[in-house]
Short mmCIF file of C-alpha atoms in Angstrom, two decimals:
data_model
loop_
_atom_site.label_atom_id
_atom_site.label_comp_id
_atom_site.label_asym_id
_atom_site.label_seq_id
_atom_site.Cartn_x
_atom_site.Cartn_y
_atom_site.Cartn_z
CA UNK A 1 147.73 -2.41 67.01
CA UNK A 2 145.97 -5.79 66.30
CA UNK A 3 143.69 -6.25 63.33
CA UNK A 4 141.18 -8.90 62.84
CA UNK A 5 139.89 -9.91 59.75
CA UNK A 6 136.53 -11.87 59.56
CA UNK A 7 136.39 -13.39 55.94
CA UNK A 8 132.65 -14.41 55.62
CA UNK A 9 130.41 -11.25 56.06
CA UNK A 10 127.28 -13.58 55.44
CA UNK A 11 126.98 -17.34 55.55
CA UNK A 12 123.85 -19.23 54.55
CA UNK A 13 123.57 -23.00 55.46
CA UNK A 14 121.06 -25.62 55.33
CA UNK A 15 119.86 -27.07 58.54
CA UNK A 16 121.99 -29.98 59.73
CA UNK A 17 125.16 -29.01 57.43
CA UNK A 18 128.25 -27.48 58.87
CA UNK A 19 129.21 -23.85 58.78
CA UNK A 20 132.66 -22.44 59.22
CA UNK A 21 133.58 -18.86 59.87
CA UNK A 22 137.28 -17.94 59.11
CA UNK A 23 139.25 -15.04 61.07
CA UNK A 24 142.87 -13.89 60.72
CA UNK A 25 144.78 -11.55 63.31
CA UNK A 26 148.03 -9.74 62.93
CA UNK A 27 149.66 -9.47 66.14
CA UNK A 28 151.77 -12.50 67.01
CA UNK A 29 151.39 -11.42 70.54
CA UNK A 30 147.39 -12.23 70.64
CA UNK A 31 147.09 -15.54 72.78
CA UNK A 32 143.34 -15.33 73.45
CA UNK A 33 140.55 -15.80 70.62
CA UNK A 34 137.03 -15.91 71.67
CA UNK A 35 133.95 -15.93 69.65
CA UNK A 36 130.52 -14.17 70.57
CA UNK A 37 127.02 -14.53 69.02
CA UNK A 38 124.67 -11.77 68.91
CA UNK A 39 120.99 -12.04 67.90
CA UNK A 40 118.94 -9.39 66.60
CA UNK A 41 118.89 -6.19 69.00
CA UNK A 42 120.50 -8.27 71.78
CA UNK A 43 124.23 -8.04 73.24
CA UNK A 44 127.09 -10.26 72.77
CA UNK A 45 126.98 -13.88 74.22
CA UNK A 46 130.00 -15.95 74.70
CA UNK A 47 130.14 -18.88 72.64
CA UNK A 48 133.48 -20.52 73.01
CA UNK A 49 137.18 -19.52 73.22
CA UNK A 50 140.63 -20.97 72.48
CA UNK A 51 143.92 -20.05 73.78
CA UNK A 52 147.35 -20.18 71.97
CA UNK A 53 148.71 -23.06 74.13
CA UNK A 54 146.23 -25.54 72.06
CA UNK A 55 145.11 -25.76 68.42
CA UNK A 56 141.58 -27.19 68.85
CA UNK A 57 138.69 -26.95 71.33
CA UNK A 58 135.32 -28.53 71.22
CA UNK A 59 132.31 -27.73 72.95
CA UNK A 60 129.54 -29.99 71.82
CA UNK A 61 128.54 -28.87 68.33
CA UNK A 62 130.98 -26.01 68.20
CA UNK A 63 134.78 -26.47 67.26
CA UNK A 64 137.56 -23.93 67.10
CA UNK A 65 140.76 -24.40 65.22
CA UNK A 66 143.53 -22.28 65.67
CA UNK A 67 146.73 -22.09 63.30
CA UNK A 68 149.39 -19.92 65.22
CA UNK A 69 151.75 -19.95 62.11
CA UNK A 70 149.10 -18.66 59.98
CA UNK A 71 147.59 -16.50 62.46
CA UNK A 72 144.30 -17.98 61.61
CA UNK A 73 141.24 -19.27 63.68
CA UNK A 74 137.85 -20.60 62.70
CA UNK A 75 134.76 -21.66 64.24
CA UNK A 76 132.97 -24.66 63.00
CA UNK A 77 129.51 -25.07 63.77
CA UNK A 78 128.36 -28.77 63.36
CA UNK A 79 124.58 -29.99 62.69
CA UNK A 80 123.30 -26.39 62.45
CA UNK A 81 120.03 -25.50 63.66
CA UNK A 82 117.47 -22.55 63.04
CA UNK A 83 118.47 -20.90 66.35
CA UNK A 84 122.10 -20.90 65.28
CA UNK A 85 121.11 -17.83 63.20
CA UNK A 86 122.73 -14.87 64.40
CA UNK A 87 125.67 -12.44 63.80
CA UNK A 88 128.92 -14.37 65.01
CA UNK A 89 132.08 -12.32 65.93
CA UNK A 90 135.79 -13.22 66.60
CA UNK A 91 138.02 -11.80 68.51
CA UNK A 92 141.68 -11.37 69.62
CA UNK A 93 143.51 -10.35 72.73
CA UNK A 94 146.58 -10.85 74.77
CA UNK A 95 147.02 -12.57 78.06
CA UNK A 96 148.36 -9.47 79.82
CA UNK A 97 144.62 -8.22 79.07
CA UNK A 98 142.25 -10.45 77.76
CA UNK A 99 139.19 -8.35 78.31
CA UNK A 100 140.58 -5.67 75.99
CA UNK A 101 139.26 -7.44 72.65
CA UNK A 102 139.78 -6.57 68.93
CA UNK A 103 136.97 -7.87 66.85
CA UNK A 104 136.17 -8.71 63.51
CA UNK A 105 133.51 -7.40 61.22
CA UNK A 106 130.96 -10.10 62.08
CA UNK A 107 129.61 -12.83 60.29
CA UNK A 108 125.69 -13.19 59.61
CA UNK A 109 124.84 -16.72 59.60
CA UNK A 110 121.55 -17.64 58.34
CA UNK A 111 120.47 -21.46 58.84
CA UNK A 112 117.56 -22.41 56.70
CA UNK A 113 115.15 -25.19 58.01
CA UNK B 1 120.89 -13.34 81.14
CA UNK B 2 123.95 -10.65 81.19
CA UNK B 3 125.56 -10.45 84.62
CA UNK B 4 126.36 -7.00 83.34
CA UNK B 5 123.74 -4.37 83.64
CA UNK B 6 123.37 -1.54 81.77
CA UNK B 7 121.18 1.60 82.01
CA UNK B 8 119.16 3.30 80.28
CA UNK B 9 118.89 0.58 77.23
CA UNK B 10 117.66 3.29 75.20
CA UNK B 11 118.45 7.09 75.03
CA UNK B 12 117.67 9.69 72.51
CA UNK B 13 119.62 13.11 72.35
CA UNK B 14 119.46 16.18 70.39
CA UNK B 15 123.02 17.09 68.56
CA UNK B 16 124.91 19.16 71.13
CA UNK B 17 123.28 17.44 74.28
CA UNK B 18 125.02 15.78 76.87
CA UNK B 19 124.59 11.92 77.32
CA UNK B 20 125.38 9.38 80.10
CA UNK B 21 125.03 5.64 80.23
CA UNK B 22 125.83 3.80 83.20
CA UNK B 23 127.12 0.18 83.53
CA UNK B 24 127.12 -2.34 86.62
CA UNK B 25 129.98 -4.63 86.10
CA UNK B 26 129.38 -8.39 87.64
CA UNK B 27 130.04 -8.56 91.26
CA UNK B 28 133.68 -9.44 91.95
CA UNK B 29 134.93 -8.07 88.19
CA UNK B 30 137.68 -5.51 88.26
CA UNK B 31 138.35 -4.83 84.65
CA UNK B 32 135.75 -2.87 82.94
CA UNK B 33 135.52 -2.14 79.18
CA UNK B 34 133.42 0.16 76.83
CA UNK B 35 132.63 -0.51 73.28
CA UNK B 36 130.90 1.15 70.45
CA UNK B 37 129.20 -0.93 67.99
CA UNK B 38 127.47 1.00 64.94
CA UNK B 39 124.63 -1.08 62.91
CA UNK B 40 125.74 -4.47 64.12
CA UNK B 41 129.24 -4.09 62.72
CA UNK B 42 132.34 -4.60 64.57
CA UNK B 43 132.80 -3.39 68.18
CA UNK B 44 135.24 -0.51 68.59
CA UNK B 45 137.25 -0.44 71.75
CA UNK B 46 136.76 3.08 73.77
CA UNK B 47 137.99 2.78 77.23
CA UNK B 48 139.39 0.18 79.88
CA UNK B 49 139.36 0.56 83.79
CA UNK B 50 141.30 -1.77 86.18
CA UNK B 51 140.19 -1.54 89.69
CA UNK B 52 138.45 1.93 89.05
CA UNK B 53 141.23 3.50 87.26
CA UNK B 54 141.28 4.21 83.35
CA UNK B 55 144.62 2.45 82.09
CA UNK B 56 143.58 2.65 78.15
CA UNK B 57 141.44 4.76 76.07
CA UNK B 58 141.15 5.80 72.34
CA UNK B 59 141.65 9.48 71.28
CA UNK B 60 138.14 10.10 70.76
CA UNK B 61 137.28 9.39 74.45
CA UNK B 62 139.93 11.50 75.63
CA UNK B 63 138.75 14.53 73.45
CA UNK B 64 134.74 14.07 73.53
CA UNK B 65 133.75 11.54 76.27
CA UNK B 66 133.96 11.75 80.06
CA UNK B 67 134.12 8.03 81.59
CA UNK B 68 134.58 7.14 85.29
CA UNK B 69 134.40 4.18 87.43
CA UNK B 70 134.01 5.51 91.15
CA UNK B 71 133.47 2.16 92.52
CA UNK B 72 133.36 -1.40 91.48
CA UNK B 73 129.91 -1.58 91.34
CA UNK B 74 129.16 1.18 89.12
CA UNK B 75 130.47 2.83 86.05
CA UNK B 76 129.51 5.57 83.94
CA UNK B 77 130.26 6.66 80.15
CA UNK B 78 129.36 10.18 79.18
CA UNK B 79 129.67 12.16 75.75
CA UNK B 80 129.99 15.81 76.49
CA UNK B 81 128.41 17.08 73.28
CA UNK B 82 126.71 14.39 71.26
CA UNK B 83 127.12 14.34 67.37
CA UNK B 84 125.41 12.25 64.82
CA UNK B 85 128.15 9.98 64.36
CA UNK B 86 127.80 8.90 67.99
CA UNK B 87 124.63 7.29 67.15
CA UNK B 88 125.84 3.48 68.31
CA UNK B 89 125.12 0.80 70.72
CA UNK B 90 127.38 1.29 73.65
CA UNK B 91 128.32 -1.99 75.14
CA UNK B 92 130.03 -2.39 78.64
CA UNK B 93 131.85 -5.60 79.49
CA UNK B 94 133.59 -6.55 82.65
CA UNK B 95 135.92 -9.69 83.41
CA UNK B 96 137.31 -10.81 86.99
CA UNK B 97 141.05 -9.33 86.13
CA UNK B 98 143.06 -8.68 83.01
CA UNK B 99 144.96 -11.62 83.01
CA UNK B 100 144.67 -15.29 81.65
CA UNK B 101 141.66 -16.27 84.02
CA UNK B 102 138.90 -15.30 82.49
CA UNK B 103 135.64 -14.93 80.58
CA UNK B 104 134.29 -11.50 79.53
CA UNK B 105 130.47 -10.84 80.09
CA UNK B 106 128.79 -8.18 78.05
CA UNK B 107 125.59 -6.01 79.01
CA UNK B 108 122.80 -5.52 76.90
CA UNK B 109 124.03 -2.28 75.88
CA UNK B 110 122.61 1.38 75.62
CA UNK B 111 121.41 2.30 72.20
CA UNK B 112 122.03 5.94 71.53
CA UNK B 113 120.19 7.98 68.81
CA UNK B 114 121.48 11.40 68.14
CA UNK B 115 118.97 13.38 66.35
#
């Protein structure tokens, strides 16, 4: 089955800098790649997603890049703010069932003021 | 706020006891998923329902869990005999269908502690 590896287990940046979290996946059939944010003690909150028919998507300060050949996707948070501090999870699924997600292990992002 | 409702938020059980947690998916959503998360680490897929029917589940669920979605408005996940390793946050998610449409929404979870 699909395996998603999230490369950074922890990431610390200064406020205003960019943060980049990288993920790789194994199943070429995966075509939907969402990102979720989890704050301490809370559930997962959808952040942004990208589908395999594009290689870049931006929503305000968030940019997602997808490299299908390398089976790699990344989340870029620009102009980071302390409230961006949380655990970020990348995930992958297939078009046939976008809700059945395979998650990475999570990246603890700390944005220092 | 999460459109998916989970109850209870916290559950404490002794080893050997039965546990049950409930999920109300977002209105109109026909796909329901359960995940297990231990210590804020990766989420592990447990079971998937489509239109109240279980279509996919891992072996652990088949062996020790019970899960039903008798209506589109209420699903439940049960553990027949709790073990210490079952201590985790159980997250329910739902989506409109299983196809291309759709964003997936997660509930706040039920945190199970087995003592």
